[in-house]
Amino acid sequence: MIIRVSDIPEDGLTVGDAAAVPAPFADPAWRLEGLHLRLERDGLDVLVHGEIRATVPQVCGRCLEPFPARVRAGVDVRLVPRPTTADNVELGFDDLDVDFYEKDQLDLSGLIETETTLALPMKPLCRDGCSGLCPVCGGNRNVTACGCATRATEPRLAGLKHLAERRSH
């Protein structure tokens, strides 16, 4: 969805219908569940505040099972015109919430995809109590309880284990 910056009214613009942004994600498996974005002009800059809700397919970091992750992304971004003088723009520490728009056009779909991607967890888990995979047989401990004995201690670390046991007593 492209929004012309010059068409944003002085009192701002609210985008609250997910259907208004038909295909915001490059991956068709990602689904936009809802959004509430407020766009306000500040001179040539555009301030965008709000929230995005989406469902994104992920793979659990413990058991390797696919699951749909629900994502809530808070949006607080300042969009500024892309400078025409240089190809590379150096951003400072205070500019982490700054993005660019070009030719008086704001790509709302790109903003939605970027903010959703940034809200994804570094290590996704299918659930809080995920038991993961057995280190011996590789079975999914959430599905079946395996009878594998615990793995033997690495012989090169036996000295450290002995030292840790002595310190705990």
mmCIF file of C-alpha atoms in Angstrom:
data_model
loop_
_atom_site.group_PDB
_atom_site.id
_atom_site.type_symbol
_atom_site.label_atom_id
_atom_site.label_comp_id
_atom_site.label_asym_id
_atom_site.label_seq_id
_atom_site.Cartn_x
_atom_site.Cartn_y
_atom_site.Cartn_z
ATOM 1 C CA MET A 1 0.000 0.000 0.000
ATOM 2 C CA ILE A 2 1.503 3.280 -1.126
ATOM 3 C CA ILE A 3 0.531 6.479 0.682
ATOM 4 C CA ARG A 4 1.454 9.874 -0.689
ATOM 5 C CA VAL A 5 2.971 11.938 2.114
ATOM 6 C CA SER A 6 1.428 15.141 0.705
ATOM 7 C CA ASP A 7 -2.036 13.492 0.966
ATOM 8 C CA ILE A 8 -1.764 12.899 4.732
ATOM 9 C CA PRO A 9 -4.140 15.429 6.361
ATOM 10 C CA GLU A 10 -2.853 17.917 8.932
ATOM 11 C CA ASP A 11 -4.724 16.088 11.703
ATOM 12 C CA GLY A 12 -3.147 12.775 10.632
ATOM 13 C CA LEU A 13 -4.306 9.529 9.088
ATOM 14 C CA THR A 14 -5.341 6.302 10.787
ATOM 15 C CA VAL A 15 -5.011 2.926 9.095
ATOM 16 C CA GLY A 16 -6.921 0.358 11.102
ATOM 17 C CA ASP A 17 -8.147 -2.177 8.585
ATOM 18 C CA ALA A 18 -5.859 -5.093 7.699
ATOM 19 C CA ALA A 19 -7.843 -5.578 4.482
ATOM 20 C CA ALA A 20 -6.652 -2.131 3.326
ATOM 21 C CA VAL A 21 -3.151 -3.600 3.002
ATOM 22 C CA PRO A 22 -3.827 -6.624 0.763
ATOM 23 C CA ALA A 23 -0.380 -8.303 0.597
ATOM 24 C CA PRO A 24 2.095 -6.680 2.967
ATOM 25 C CA PHE A 25 4.454 -9.661 3.221
ATOM 26 C CA ALA A 26 6.711 -11.160 0.547
ATOM 27 C CA ASP A 27 6.055 -14.636 1.986
ATOM 28 C CA PRO A 28 2.399 -15.592 1.371
ATOM 29 C CA ALA A 29 2.436 -17.860 4.445
ATOM 30 C CA TRP A 30 2.666 -14.775 6.708
ATOM 31 C CA ARG A 31 -0.770 -13.416 7.651
ATOM 32 C CA LEU A 32 -1.614 -9.904 8.777
ATOM 33 C CA GLU A 33 -4.205 -10.346 11.525
ATOM 34 C CA GLY A 34 -4.760 -6.708 12.410
ATOM 35 C CA LEU A 35 -3.192 -3.307 12.615
ATOM 36 C CA HIS A 36 -3.741 0.120 14.034
ATOM 37 C CA LEU A 37 -1.322 2.706 12.683
ATOM 38 C CA ARG A 38 -1.458 6.465 13.133
ATOM 39 C CA LEU A 39 0.468 8.554 10.573
ATOM 40 C CA GLU A 40 1.188 12.202 11.357
ATOM 41 C CA ARG A 41 3.197 14.722 9.392
ATOM 42 C CA ASP A 42 5.916 16.758 11.065
ATOM 43 C CA GLY A 43 7.142 19.027 8.280
ATOM 44 C CA LEU A 44 8.583 16.650 5.685
ATOM 45 C CA ASP A 45 8.891 13.844 8.250
ATOM 46 C CA VAL A 46 6.142 11.319 8.939
ATOM 47 C CA LEU A 47 5.659 9.843 12.407
ATOM 48 C CA VAL A 48 4.097 6.375 12.506
ATOM 49 C CA HIS A 49 2.790 4.966 15.804
ATOM 50 C CA GLY A 50 0.679 1.933 16.520
ATOM 51 C CA GLU A 51 0.605 -1.826 16.567
ATOM 52 C CA ILE A 52 0.722 -4.689 14.075
ATOM 53 C CA ARG A 53 -0.570 -8.201 14.758
ATOM 54 C CA ALA A 54 0.435 -11.065 12.492
ATOM 55 C CA THR A 55 0.824 -14.829 12.383
ATOM 56 C CA VAL A 56 4.153 -16.074 11.069
ATOM 57 C CA PRO A 57 5.162 -19.722 10.555
ATOM 58 C CA GLN A 58 8.235 -20.559 12.636
ATOM 59 C CA VAL A 59 10.257 -23.618 13.643
ATOM 60 C CA CYS A 60 10.714 -24.282 17.356
ATOM 61 C CA GLY A 61 14.286 -23.761 18.535
ATOM 62 C CA ARG A 62 14.100 -26.788 20.873
ATOM 63 C CA CYS A 63 12.014 -29.510 19.199
ATOM 64 C CA LEU A 64 12.288 -28.354 15.556
ATOM 65 C CA GLU A 65 8.518 -28.638 15.007
ATOM 66 C CA PRO A 66 6.807 -25.998 12.853
ATOM 67 C CA PHE A 67 4.199 -23.807 14.552
ATOM 68 C CA PRO A 68 2.338 -20.551 13.867
ATOM 69 C CA ALA A 69 3.862 -17.736 15.941
ATOM 70 C CA ARG A 70 1.626 -14.848 16.924
ATOM 71 C CA VAL A 71 3.516 -11.576 16.646
ATOM 72 C CA ARG A 72 2.630 -8.216 18.188
ATOM 73 C CA ALA A 73 4.834 -5.443 16.879
ATOM 74 C CA GLY A 74 4.753 -2.011 18.440
ATOM 75 C CA VAL A 75 5.502 0.648 15.837
ATOM 76 C CA ASP A 76 7.208 3.935 16.642
ATOM 77 C CA VAL A 77 9.046 5.123 13.527
ATOM 78 C CA ARG A 78 10.029 8.443 12.005
ATOM 79 C CA LEU A 79 10.144 8.400 8.209
ATOM 80 C CA VAL A 80 12.245 11.091 6.553
ATOM 81 C CA PRO A 81 12.837 11.894 2.880
ATOM 82 C CA ARG A 82 15.775 9.942 1.458
ATOM 83 C CA PRO A 83 18.679 12.348 0.909
ATOM 84 C CA THR A 84 19.434 12.889 -2.774
ATOM 85 C CA THR A 85 23.065 13.907 -2.283
ATOM 86 C CA ALA A 86 24.549 10.545 -1.308
ATOM 87 C CA ASP A 87 23.927 6.864 -1.873
ATOM 88 C CA ASN A 88 25.045 5.954 1.638
ATOM 89 C CA VAL A 89 23.585 7.606 4.713
ATOM 90 C CA GLU A 90 25.235 7.129 8.070
ATOM 91 C CA LEU A 91 22.826 6.827 10.971
ATOM 92 C CA GLY A 92 23.755 7.591 14.548
ATOM 93 C CA PHE A 93 22.671 5.799 17.713
ATOM 94 C CA ASP A 94 19.649 8.095 18.109
ATOM 95 C CA ASP A 95 18.524 7.311 14.549
ATOM 96 C CA LEU A 96 17.615 3.645 15.092
ATOM 97 C CA ASP A 97 13.912 4.464 14.805
ATOM 98 C CA VAL A 98 14.375 6.363 11.507
ATOM 99 C CA ASP A 99 13.559 5.039 8.049
ATOM 100 C CA PHE A 100 13.292 6.681 4.640
ATOM 101 C CA TYR A 101 10.666 7.316 2.012
ATOM 102 C CA GLU A 102 11.213 8.390 -1.590
ATOM 103 C CA LYS A 103 9.410 10.658 -4.045
ATOM 104 C CA ASP A 104 6.642 11.684 -1.620
ATOM 105 C CA GLN A 105 5.580 8.021 -1.377
ATOM 106 C CA LEU A 106 5.458 5.935 1.759
ATOM 107 C CA ASP A 107 5.413 2.134 1.296
ATOM 108 C CA LEU A 108 3.220 0.994 4.170
ATOM 109 C CA SER A 109 3.578 -2.687 3.180
ATOM 110 C CA GLY A 110 7.371 -2.488 3.505
ATOM 111 C CA LEU A 111 7.045 -0.836 6.908
ATOM 112 C CA ILE A 112 4.634 -3.544 8.108
ATOM 113 C CA GLU A 113 6.939 -6.341 6.921
ATOM 114 C CA THR A 114 10.018 -4.749 8.491
ATOM 115 C CA GLU A 115 8.394 -4.124 11.876
ATOM 116 C CA THR A 116 6.893 -7.628 11.970
ATOM 117 C CA THR A 117 10.257 -9.190 11.131
ATOM 118 C CA LEU A 118 11.979 -7.175 13.877
ATOM 119 C CA ALA A 119 9.386 -8.387 16.409
ATOM 120 C CA LEU A 120 10.067 -12.081 15.751
ATOM 121 C CA PRO A 121 11.833 -13.873 18.621
ATOM 122 C CA MET A 122 15.503 -14.778 18.266
ATOM 123 C CA LYS A 123 14.795 -18.323 19.446
ATOM 124 C CA PRO A 124 11.172 -19.199 18.766
ATOM 125 C CA LEU A 125 9.524 -21.744 21.057
ATOM 126 C CA CYS A 126 6.349 -23.645 20.222
ATOM 127 C CA ARG A 127 5.346 -23.303 23.901
ATOM 128 C CA ASP A 128 6.982 -22.246 27.146
ATOM 129 C CA GLY A 129 7.383 -25.775 28.483
ATOM 130 C CA CYS A 130 8.827 -27.298 25.315
ATOM 131 C CA SER A 131 10.985 -30.292 26.296
ATOM 132 C CA GLY A 132 12.995 -30.297 23.073
ATOM 133 C CA LEU A 133 14.826 -33.234 21.531
ATOM 134 C CA CYS A 134 16.531 -36.092 23.343
ATOM 135 C CA PRO A 135 20.304 -35.605 23.031
ATOM 136 C CA VAL A 136 20.808 -39.366 22.720
ATOM 137 C CA CYS A 137 18.137 -40.673 20.314
ATOM 138 C CA GLY A 138 16.924 -37.363 18.871
ATOM 139 C CA GLY A 139 13.266 -38.072 19.670
ATOM 140 C CA ASN A 140 10.847 -35.256 20.344
ATOM 141 C CA ARG A 141 10.303 -35.305 24.130
ATOM 142 C CA ASN A 142 6.985 -33.471 23.717
ATOM 143 C CA VAL A 143 5.558 -36.435 21.774
ATOM 144 C CA THR A 144 7.068 -39.465 23.529
ATOM 145 C CA ALA A 145 9.017 -39.971 26.708
ATOM 146 C CA CYS A 146 12.149 -41.817 25.641
ATOM 147 C CA GLY A 147 13.920 -44.236 27.951
ATOM 148 C CA CYS A 148 17.412 -43.171 26.993
ATOM 149 C CA ALA A 149 19.990 -42.949 29.713
ATOM 150 C CA THR A 150 21.560 -39.594 30.177
ATOM 151 C CA ARG A 151 24.560 -39.023 28.039
ATOM 152 C CA ALA A 152 27.940 -39.864 29.565
ATOM 153 C CA THR A 153 30.062 -36.979 30.717
ATOM 154 C CA GLU A 154 32.709 -35.841 28.272
ATOM 155 C CA PRO A 155 35.927 -37.407 29.666
ATOM 156 C CA ARG A 156 37.915 -34.232 29.028
ATOM 157 C CA LEU A 157 35.548 -32.323 31.337
ATOM 158 C CA ALA A 158 35.572 -34.878 34.164
ATOM 159 C CA GLY A 159 38.138 -32.838 36.097
ATOM 160 C CA LEU A 160 35.895 -29.783 36.051
ATOM 161 C CA LYS A 161 32.893 -31.829 37.154
ATOM 162 C CA HIS A 162 34.918 -33.186 40.096
ATOM 163 C CA LEU A 163 35.997 -29.652 41.018
ATOM 164 C CA ALA A 164 32.405 -28.360 40.865
ATOM 165 C CA GLU A 165 31.208 -31.196 43.123
ATOM 166 C CA ARG A 166 33.912 -30.386 45.697
ATOM 167 C CA ARG A 167 32.995 -26.668 45.703
ATOM 168 C CA SER A 168 29.283 -27.387 46.248
ATOM 169 C CA HIS A 169 29.977 -29.387 49.453
#
